Amino acid sequence: MGLVYMDNTLAGTRPSLMAASKDVIQSVAILGATGTIGMQTLNVIAQHPERFQVFALTANSNIKSMLDLCLQYVPKYAVMLQPNAASELASQLKIHGLDTIVLHGEEALAEVAAHPQVDIVMAAIVGAAGLHPAMAAAHAGKRILLANKETLVMAGNLFMQAIEEGGATLLPIDSEHNAIFQVMPRQRSKNLAEIGVRRILLTASGGPFRNASLSEMQAVTRAEALNHPNWVMGPKITIDSASMMNKGLEVIEAHWLFNASAAQIDVIVHPQSVIHSMVEYSDGSVLAQLGNPDMRTPIAYGLGFPDRLESGVSSLDLLKIGRLDFSEPDLVRFPCLRLAYDALNAGGTAPAILNAANEIAVEAFLADQIRFMDIPSMIESVLAASQFESVTSTEQIVMVDADARFTARQWLKTHA
């Protein structure tokens, strides 16, 4: 089926969409339950117990948070990526008398994502680790709420093919892509021009360094980079937002989600984060989706589509905001955005290499091994040292990802 907006049938004609009926309780698997998106998803679900139940929760190694969530939501399955964490969680759940089945490892993540009893999969694992379970959910024909950027960045063609072949439904959860989805035509087409769309305008907050000079950015600290002015996010995504790599990855995502070329995707800095993105039509109309910067809005939209659900988000007060500002991104101060466009234009495995190098660079910055402006330097060096190939399989992507990480770590040895 692919993206719902690309299907003329819309809601109600396929099992994955019929399951969204108000009369049917949906079983939800949340991949990355202890992260920001996972917790906000649970917040929305808790507001609608008549519509949703938690079937599976997964996390990396946060035992305490997972235990608390299991006690509150009593899932059928709990999956920890780390085996030691799974063993400890199982012991704690037994003490509390819960029958939740505890599994561990990547295969277990894929197993719960594709489980026959699961209707909806929230794919919110940060980084490359989210690729395999998202692919499993696609092949199993699930309704996938995609909050993991890396799945499309690393293997966009493979993932979209799996969505189509598996009969899955894909709903983007990133606030920008969710906004575009909401104002995009519903007609099926492989060509934006055929449905009257001229271009997509991705808005960006500009992060904490929107007005910083290049010299000031050279001295940025970890605490400063983690202090996002508008959004509450995990550390990796927050650093990506500060470097504008987050927006670069979203450009690549938009390419796959909406069949848009790089030339049809523009980024506009909008510091208020009220307009989440826009679509410009061939007649000159520009449609925008607005709202307070709260991820529960796109999460609720994905969970309830085509219905609108209460999300707990307060009403937007435009009079209080008073003004909306826009500016062009500075690619000199934010070279990560330029690198993402370069990778998209290069195609093939270039975006996967970009993503892998960025993950290592962000880890190094958070560990105080490199400076903030070393992040794009490392990425550019890894891209320059790599050969790009056509993407043919997930196994190939895994190897390319590993090779790029090795190259990035070699760079660290001589520059950290």
GROMACS .gro file of N, CA and C in nm, residues 222-342:
model
  363
  222ARG      N    1   2.901   2.080   2.515
  222ARG     CA    2   2.798   1.977   2.508
  222ARG      C    3   2.668   2.029   2.570
  223ALA      N    4   2.676   2.095   2.684
  223ALA     CA    5   2.557   2.146   2.752
  223ALA      C    6   2.483   2.247   2.665
  224GLU      N    7   2.556   2.332   2.597
  224GLU     CA    8   2.494   2.431   2.508
  224GLU      C    9   2.424   2.364   2.392
  225ALA      N   10   2.487   2.262   2.335
  225ALA     CA   11   2.429   2.192   2.220
  225ALA      C   12   2.305   2.112   2.259
  226LEU      N   13   2.298   2.070   2.383
  226LEU     CA   14   2.184   1.991   2.429
  226LEU      C   15   2.067   2.077   2.475
  227ASN      N   16   2.084   2.207   2.473
  227ASN     CA   17   1.980   2.299   2.521
  227ASN      C   18   1.897   2.351   2.404
  228HIS      N   19   1.807   2.267   2.355
  228HIS     CA   20   1.724   2.307   2.241
  228HIS      C   21   1.617   2.406   2.287
  229PRO      N   22   1.596   2.513   2.210
  229PRO     CA   23   1.501   2.617   2.254
  229PRO      C   24   1.354   2.577   2.246
  230ASN      N   25   1.318   2.480   2.164
  230ASN     CA   26   1.175   2.452   2.141
  230ASN      C   27   1.131   2.310   2.174
  231TRP      N   28   1.214   2.211   2.137
  231TRP     CA   29   1.170   2.072   2.143
  231TRP      C   30   1.239   1.997   2.257
  232VAL      N   31   1.166   1.900   2.314
  232VAL     CA   32   1.224   1.808   2.413
  232VAL      C   33   1.251   1.676   2.341
  233MET      N   34   1.379   1.641   2.325
  233MET     CA   35   1.418   1.524   2.247
  233MET      C   36   1.533   1.452   2.317
  234GLY      N   37   1.567   1.334   2.269
  234GLY     CA   38   1.682   1.262   2.322
  234GLY      C   39   1.812   1.331   2.282
  235PRO      N   40   1.923   1.293   2.346
  235PRO     CA   41   2.050   1.363   2.320
  235PRO      C   42   2.099   1.356   2.177
  236LYS      N   43   2.088   1.241   2.111
  236LYS     CA   44   2.138   1.228   1.976
  236LYS      C   45   2.063   1.320   1.880
  237ILE      N   46   1.931   1.317   1.887
  237ILE     CA   47   1.851   1.400   1.798
  237ILE      C   48   1.871   1.548   1.830
  238THR      N   49   1.889   1.579   1.956
  238THR     CA   50   1.910   1.719   1.995
  238THR      C   51   2.040   1.772   1.937
  239ILE      N   52   2.146   1.692   1.940
  239ILE     CA   53   2.272   1.734   1.878
  239ILE      C   54   2.256   1.747   1.728
  240ASP      N   55   2.184   1.653   1.668
  240ASP     CA   56   2.158   1.661   1.524
  240ASP      C   57   2.082   1.788   1.488
  241SER      N   58   1.990   1.829   1.574
  241SER     CA   59   1.917   1.951   1.550
  241SER      C   60   2.009   2.072   1.560
  242ALA      N   61   2.100   2.070   1.656
  242ALA     CA   62   2.193   2.181   1.674
  242ALA      C   63   2.286   2.196   1.554
  243SER      N   64   2.324   2.083   1.493
  243SER     CA   65   2.413   2.087   1.377
  243SER      C   66   2.337   2.099   1.244
  244MET      N   67   2.205   2.088   1.252
  244MET     CA   68   2.114   2.083   1.137
  244MET      C   69   2.129   1.956   1.054
  245MET      N   70   2.203   1.858   1.105
  245MET     CA   71   2.203   1.727   1.039
  245MET      C   72   2.064   1.665   1.047
  246ASN      N   73   1.992   1.693   1.155
  246ASN     CA   74   1.857   1.643   1.168
  246ASN      C   75   1.772   1.685   1.049
  247LYS      N   76   1.788   1.812   1.007
  247LYS     CA   77   1.713   1.861   0.893
  247LYS      C   78   1.764   1.796   0.764
  248GLY      N   79   1.894   1.774   0.756
  248GLY     CA   80   1.948   1.707   0.639
  248GLY      C   81   1.894   1.566   0.623
  249LEU      N   82   1.886   1.493   0.734
  249LEU     CA   83   1.828   1.358   0.729
  249LEU      C   84   1.681   1.365   0.690
  250GLU      N   85   1.612   1.469   0.734
  250GLU     CA   86   1.471   1.484   0.699
  250GLU      C   87   1.453   1.514   0.550
  251VAL      N   88   1.549   1.584   0.490
  251VAL     CA   89   1.544   1.606   0.345
  251VAL      C   90   1.550   1.472   0.272
  252ILE      N   91   1.639   1.384   0.318
  252ILE     CA   92   1.651   1.251   0.255
  252ILE      C   93   1.523   1.171   0.278
  253GLU      N   94   1.469   1.178   0.398
  253GLU     CA   95   1.342   1.111   0.426
  253GLU      C   96   1.231   1.160   0.333
  254ALA      N   97   1.222   1.292   0.318
  254ALA     CA   98   1.116   1.349   0.235
  254ALA      C   99   1.127   1.301   0.091
  255HIS      N  100   1.250   1.283   0.045
  255HIS     CA  101   1.271   1.230  -0.090
  255HIS      C  102   1.200   1.097  -0.108
  256TRP      N  103   1.215   1.006  -0.011
  256TRP     CA  104   1.156   0.873  -0.022
  256TRP      C  105   1.007   0.874   0.009
  257LEU      N  106   0.966   0.952   0.107
  257LEU     CA  107   0.826   0.951   0.147
  257LEU      C  108   0.734   1.012   0.043
  258PHE      N  109   0.780   1.118  -0.023
  258PHE     CA  110   0.692   1.195  -0.109
  258PHE      C  111   0.737   1.198  -0.255
  259ASN      N  112   0.830   1.110  -0.291
  259ASN     CA  113   0.876   1.102  -0.430
  259ASN      C  114   0.926   1.237  -0.480
  260ALA      N  115   0.999   1.307  -0.394
  260ALA     CA  116   1.047   1.441  -0.425
  260ALA      C  117   1.196   1.439  -0.454
  261SER      N  118   1.238   1.511  -0.557
  261SER     CA  119   1.380   1.525  -0.585
  261SER      C  120   1.441   1.625  -0.487
  262ALA      N  121   1.573   1.627  -0.479
  262ALA     CA  122   1.640   1.722  -0.391
  262ALA      C  123   1.603   1.865  -0.428
  263ALA      N  124   1.586   1.891  -0.557
  263ALA     CA  125   1.552   2.025  -0.603
  263ALA      C  126   1.410   2.067  -0.563
  264GLN      N  127   1.326   1.969  -0.527
  264GLN     CA  128   1.188   1.998  -0.488
  264GLN      C  129   1.172   2.011  -0.337
  265ILE      N  130   1.282   2.003  -0.263
  265ILE     CA  131   1.277   2.009  -0.117
  265ILE      C  132   1.362   2.127  -0.069
  266ASP      N  133   1.299   2.227  -0.013
  266ASP     CA  134   1.369   2.344   0.040
  266ASP      C  135   1.358   2.345   0.192
  267VAL      N  136   1.462   2.396   0.257
  267VAL     CA  137   1.464   2.410   0.402
  267VAL      C  138   1.455   2.559   0.436
  268ILE      N  139   1.366   2.592   0.528
  268ILE     CA  140   1.348   2.730   0.572
  268ILE      C  141   1.359   2.734   0.724
  269VAL      N  142   1.443   2.822   0.776
  269VAL     CA  143   1.458   2.837   0.920
  269VAL      C  144   1.339   2.917   0.974
  270HIS      N  145   1.271   2.858   1.071
  270HIS     CA  146   1.152   2.919   1.130
  270HIS      C  147   1.163   2.898   1.282
  271PRO      N  148   1.221   2.995   1.354
  271PRO     CA  149   1.258   2.973   1.495
  271PRO      C  150   1.142   2.946   1.590
  272GLN      N  151   1.022   2.989   1.557
  272GLN     CA  152   0.909   2.966   1.649
  272GLN      C  153   0.861   2.821   1.650
  273SER      N  154   0.896   2.744   1.547
  273SER     CA  155   0.853   2.604   1.537
  273SER      C  156   0.701   2.589   1.549
  274VAL      N  157   0.630   2.682   1.490
  274VAL     CA  158   0.482   2.678   1.490
  274VAL      C  159   0.432   2.619   1.358
  275ILE      N  160   0.490   2.664   1.246
  275ILE     CA  161   0.462   2.601   1.117
  275ILE      C  162   0.557   2.483   1.102
  276HIS      N  163   0.500   2.364   1.096
  276HIS     CA  164   0.584   2.244   1.100
  276HIS      C  165   0.636   2.204   0.963
  277SER      N  166   0.571   2.244   0.859
  277SER     CA  167   0.619   2.234   0.720
  277SER      C  168   0.508   2.280   0.627
  278MET      N  169   0.542   2.296   0.500
  278MET     CA  170   0.447   2.349   0.403
  278MET      C  171   0.462   2.276   0.270
  279VAL      N  172   0.357   2.284   0.191
  279VAL     CA  173   0.358   2.231   0.054
  279VAL      C  174   0.312   2.343  -0.038
  280GLU      N  175   0.394   2.374  -0.139
  280GLU     CA  176   0.359   2.475  -0.238
  280GLU      C  177   0.303   2.406  -0.362
  281TYR      N  178   0.189   2.457  -0.410
  281TYR     CA  179   0.121   2.400  -0.525
  281TYR      C  180   0.150   2.481  -0.650
  282SER      N  181   0.122   2.420  -0.764
  282SER     CA  182   0.154   2.483  -0.891
  282SER      C  183   0.071   2.608  -0.919
  283ASP      N  184  -0.042   2.624  -0.848
  283ASP     CA  185  -0.125   2.743  -0.867
  283ASP      C  186  -0.082   2.859  -0.777
  284GLY      N  187   0.026   2.838  -0.701
  284GLY     CA  188   0.075   2.942  -0.612
  284GLY      C  189   0.028   2.928  -0.469
  285SER      N  190  -0.065   2.837  -0.442
  285SER     CA  191  -0.111   2.815  -0.304
  285SER      C  192  -0.001   2.749  -0.222
  286VAL      N  193   0.007   2.787  -0.096
  286VAL     CA  194   0.098   2.722  -0.001
  286VAL      C  195   0.016   2.678   0.119
  287LEU      N  196   0.010   2.547   0.142
  287LEU     CA  197  -0.064   2.492   0.254
  287LEU      C  198   0.033   2.455   0.365
  288ALA      N  199  -0.001   2.495   0.488
  288ALA     CA  200   0.086   2.471   0.602
  288ALA      C  201   0.009   2.402   0.713
  289GLN      N  202   0.079   2.323   0.794
  289GLN     CA  203   0.022   2.266   0.915
  289GLN      C  204   0.087   2.335   1.034
  290LEU      N  205   0.006   2.388   1.124
  290LEU     CA  206   0.055   2.462   1.239
  290LEU      C  207   0.018   2.392   1.368
  291GLY      N  208   0.091   2.419   1.472
  291GLY     CA  209   0.059   2.365   1.604
  291GLY      C  210   0.171   2.393   1.701
  292ASN      N  211   0.144   2.376   1.829
  292ASN     CA  212   0.248   2.390   1.929
  292ASN      C  213   0.355   2.283   1.907
  293PRO      N  214   0.480   2.312   1.940
  293PRO     CA  215   0.587   2.212   1.921
  293PRO      C  216   0.579   2.100   2.024
  294ASP      N  217   0.495   2.003   1.996
  294ASP     CA  218   0.472   1.890   2.086
  294ASP      C  219   0.451   1.766   2.000
  295MET      N  220   0.535   1.665   2.019
  295MET     CA  221   0.529   1.547   1.933
  295MET      C  222   0.404   1.463   1.953
  296ARG      N  223   0.328   1.491   2.057
  296ARG     CA  224   0.204   1.415   2.076
  296ARG      C  225   0.102   1.443   1.965
  297THR      N  226   0.113   1.559   1.899
  297THR     CA  227   0.020   1.588   1.789
  297THR      C  228   0.040   1.492   1.673
  298PRO      N  229   0.162   1.479   1.615
  298PRO     CA  230   0.177   1.383   1.506
  298PRO      C  231   0.159   1.238   1.551
  299ILE      N  232   0.193   1.208   1.676
  299ILE     CA  233   0.174   1.071   1.726
  299ILE      C  234   0.025   1.037   1.729
  300ALA      N  235  -0.056   1.128   1.782
  300ALA     CA  236  -0.200   1.104   1.787
  300ALA      C  237  -0.259   1.093   1.647
  301TYR      N  238  -0.206   1.174   1.554
  301TYR     CA  239  -0.255   1.168   1.416
  301TYR      C  240  -0.225   1.032   1.355
  302GLY      N  241  -0.104   0.980   1.381
  302GLY     CA  242  -0.067   0.850   1.328
  302GLY      C  243  -0.146   0.736   1.390
  303LEU      N  244  -0.166   0.743   1.520
  303LEU     CA  245  -0.241   0.638   1.589
  303LEU      C  246  -0.386   0.633   1.544
  304GLY      N  247  -0.447   0.749   1.528
  304GLY     CA  248  -0.591   0.752   1.502
  304GLY      C  249  -0.632   0.762   1.358
  305PHE      N  250  -0.536   0.787   1.267
  305PHE     CA  251  -0.570   0.812   1.126
  305PHE      C  252  -0.671   0.708   1.074
  306PRO      N  253  -0.777   0.753   1.008
  306PRO     CA  254  -0.805   0.890   0.963
  306PRO      C  255  -0.878   0.977   1.064
  307ASP      N  256  -0.901   0.924   1.185
  307ASP     CA  257  -0.968   1.003   1.288
  307ASP      C  258  -0.869   1.099   1.354
  308ARG      N  259  -0.921   1.207   1.411
  308ARG     CA  260  -0.842   1.299   1.491
  308ARG      C  261  -0.868   1.266   1.639
  309LEU      N  262  -0.760   1.243   1.713
  309LEU     CA  263  -0.771   1.207   1.854
  309LEU      C  264  -0.724   1.321   1.943
  310GLU      N  265  -0.779   1.326   2.063
  310GLU     CA  266  -0.726   1.416   2.165
  310GLU      C  267  -0.582   1.371   2.197
  311SER      N  268  -0.491   1.467   2.200
  311SER     CA  269  -0.350   1.433   2.223
  311SER      C  270  -0.297   1.486   2.356
  312GLY      N  271  -0.371   1.577   2.418
  312GLY     CA  272  -0.323   1.641   2.539
  312GLY      C  273  -0.243   1.767   2.512
  313VAL      N  274  -0.230   1.804   2.383
  313VAL     CA  275  -0.155   1.923   2.346
  313VAL      C  276  -0.245   2.045   2.357
  314SER      N  277  -0.193   2.152   2.414
  314SER     CA  278  -0.271   2.273   2.433
  314SER      C  279  -0.296   2.344   2.300
  315SER      N  280  -0.398   2.427   2.295
  315SER     CA  281  -0.433   2.500   2.174
  315SER      C  282  -0.324   2.601   2.138
  316LEU      N  283  -0.306   2.622   2.010
  316LEU     CA  284  -0.209   2.718   1.961
  316LEU      C  285  -0.264   2.860   1.976
  317ASP      N  286  -0.190   2.945   2.045
  317ASP     CA  287  -0.231   3.083   2.067
  317ASP      C  288  -0.145   3.175   1.980
  318LEU      N  289  -0.194   3.204   1.860
  318LEU     CA  290  -0.117   3.287   1.767
  318LEU      C  291  -0.101   3.430   1.817
  319LEU      N  292  -0.199   3.478   1.893
  319LEU     CA  293  -0.188   3.613   1.946
  319LEU      C  294  -0.074   3.623   2.048
  320LYS      N  295  -0.056   3.517   2.124
  320LYS     CA  296   0.054   3.514   2.221
  320LYS      C  297   0.189   3.504   2.150
  321ILE      N  298   0.192   3.426   2.043
  321ILE     CA  299   0.318   3.412   1.967
  321ILE      C  300   0.352   3.544   1.899
  322GLY      N  301   0.253   3.606   1.837
  322GLY     CA  302   0.269   3.742   1.787
  322GLY      C  303   0.336   3.757   1.652
  323ARG      N  304   0.435   3.674   1.621
  323ARG     CA  305   0.507   3.686   1.494
  323ARG      C  306   0.563   3.551   1.451
  324LEU      N  307   0.581   3.538   1.322
  324LEU     CA  308   0.642   3.420   1.264
  324LEU      C  309   0.757   3.465   1.175
  325ASP      N  310   0.877   3.418   1.203
  325ASP     CA  311   0.996   3.460   1.129
  325ASP      C  312   1.048   3.348   1.041
  326PHE      N  313   1.113   3.387   0.930
  326PHE     CA  314   1.169   3.291   0.837
  326PHE      C  315   1.302   3.343   0.784
  327SER      N  316   1.395   3.252   0.761
  327SER     CA  317   1.524   3.290   0.701
  327SER      C  318   1.583   3.170   0.630
  328GLU      N  319   1.683   3.196   0.548
  328GLU     CA  320   1.750   3.090   0.474
  328GLU      C  321   1.859   3.028   0.560
  329PRO      N  322   1.875   2.895   0.559
  329PRO     CA  323   1.981   2.833   0.639
  329PRO      C  324   2.119   2.871   0.588
  330ASP      N  325   2.213   2.888   0.679
  330ASP     CA  326   2.350   2.924   0.645
  330ASP      C  327   2.432   2.796   0.634
  331LEU      N  328   2.468   2.758   0.513
  331LEU     CA  329   2.539   2.632   0.492
  331LEU      C  330   2.687   2.641   0.530
  332VAL      N  331   2.736   2.762   0.556
  332VAL     CA  332   2.874   2.776   0.605
  332VAL      C  333   2.879   2.741   0.753
  333ARG      N  334   2.785   2.794   0.829
  333ARG     CA  335   2.780   2.762   0.972
  333ARG      C  336   2.719   2.625   0.998
  334PHE      N  337   2.639   2.576   0.906
  334PHE     CA  338   2.573   2.446   0.922
  334PHE      C  339   2.603   2.355   0.802
  335PRO      N  340   2.729   2.313   0.787
  335PRO     CA  341   2.766   2.232   0.671
  335PRO      C  342   2.702   2.094   0.668
  336CYS      N  343   2.650   2.046   0.782
  336CYS     CA  344   2.585   1.915   0.782
  336CYS      C  345   2.466   1.911   0.688
  337LEU      N  346   2.394   2.022   0.677
  337LEU     CA  347   2.280   2.027   0.586
  337LEU      C  348   2.327   2.014   0.442
  338ARG      N  349   2.435   2.082   0.409
  338ARG     CA  350   2.492   2.070   0.274
  338ARG      C  351   2.536   1.928   0.246
  339LEU      N  352   2.600   1.864   0.343
  339LEU     CA  353   2.648   1.727   0.325
  339LEU      C  354   2.532   1.630   0.301
  340ALA      N  355   2.420   1.654   0.366
  340ALA     CA  356   2.303   1.567   0.346
  340ALA      C  357   2.248   1.582   0.205
  341TYR      N  358   2.239   1.705   0.157
  341TYR     CA  359   2.196   1.727   0.018
  341TYR      C  360   2.294   1.660  -0.079
  342ASP      N  361   2.424   1.671  -0.050
  342ASP     CA  362   2.524   1.608  -0.137
  342ASP      C  363   2.505   1.457  -0.140
   0.00000   0.00000   0.00000
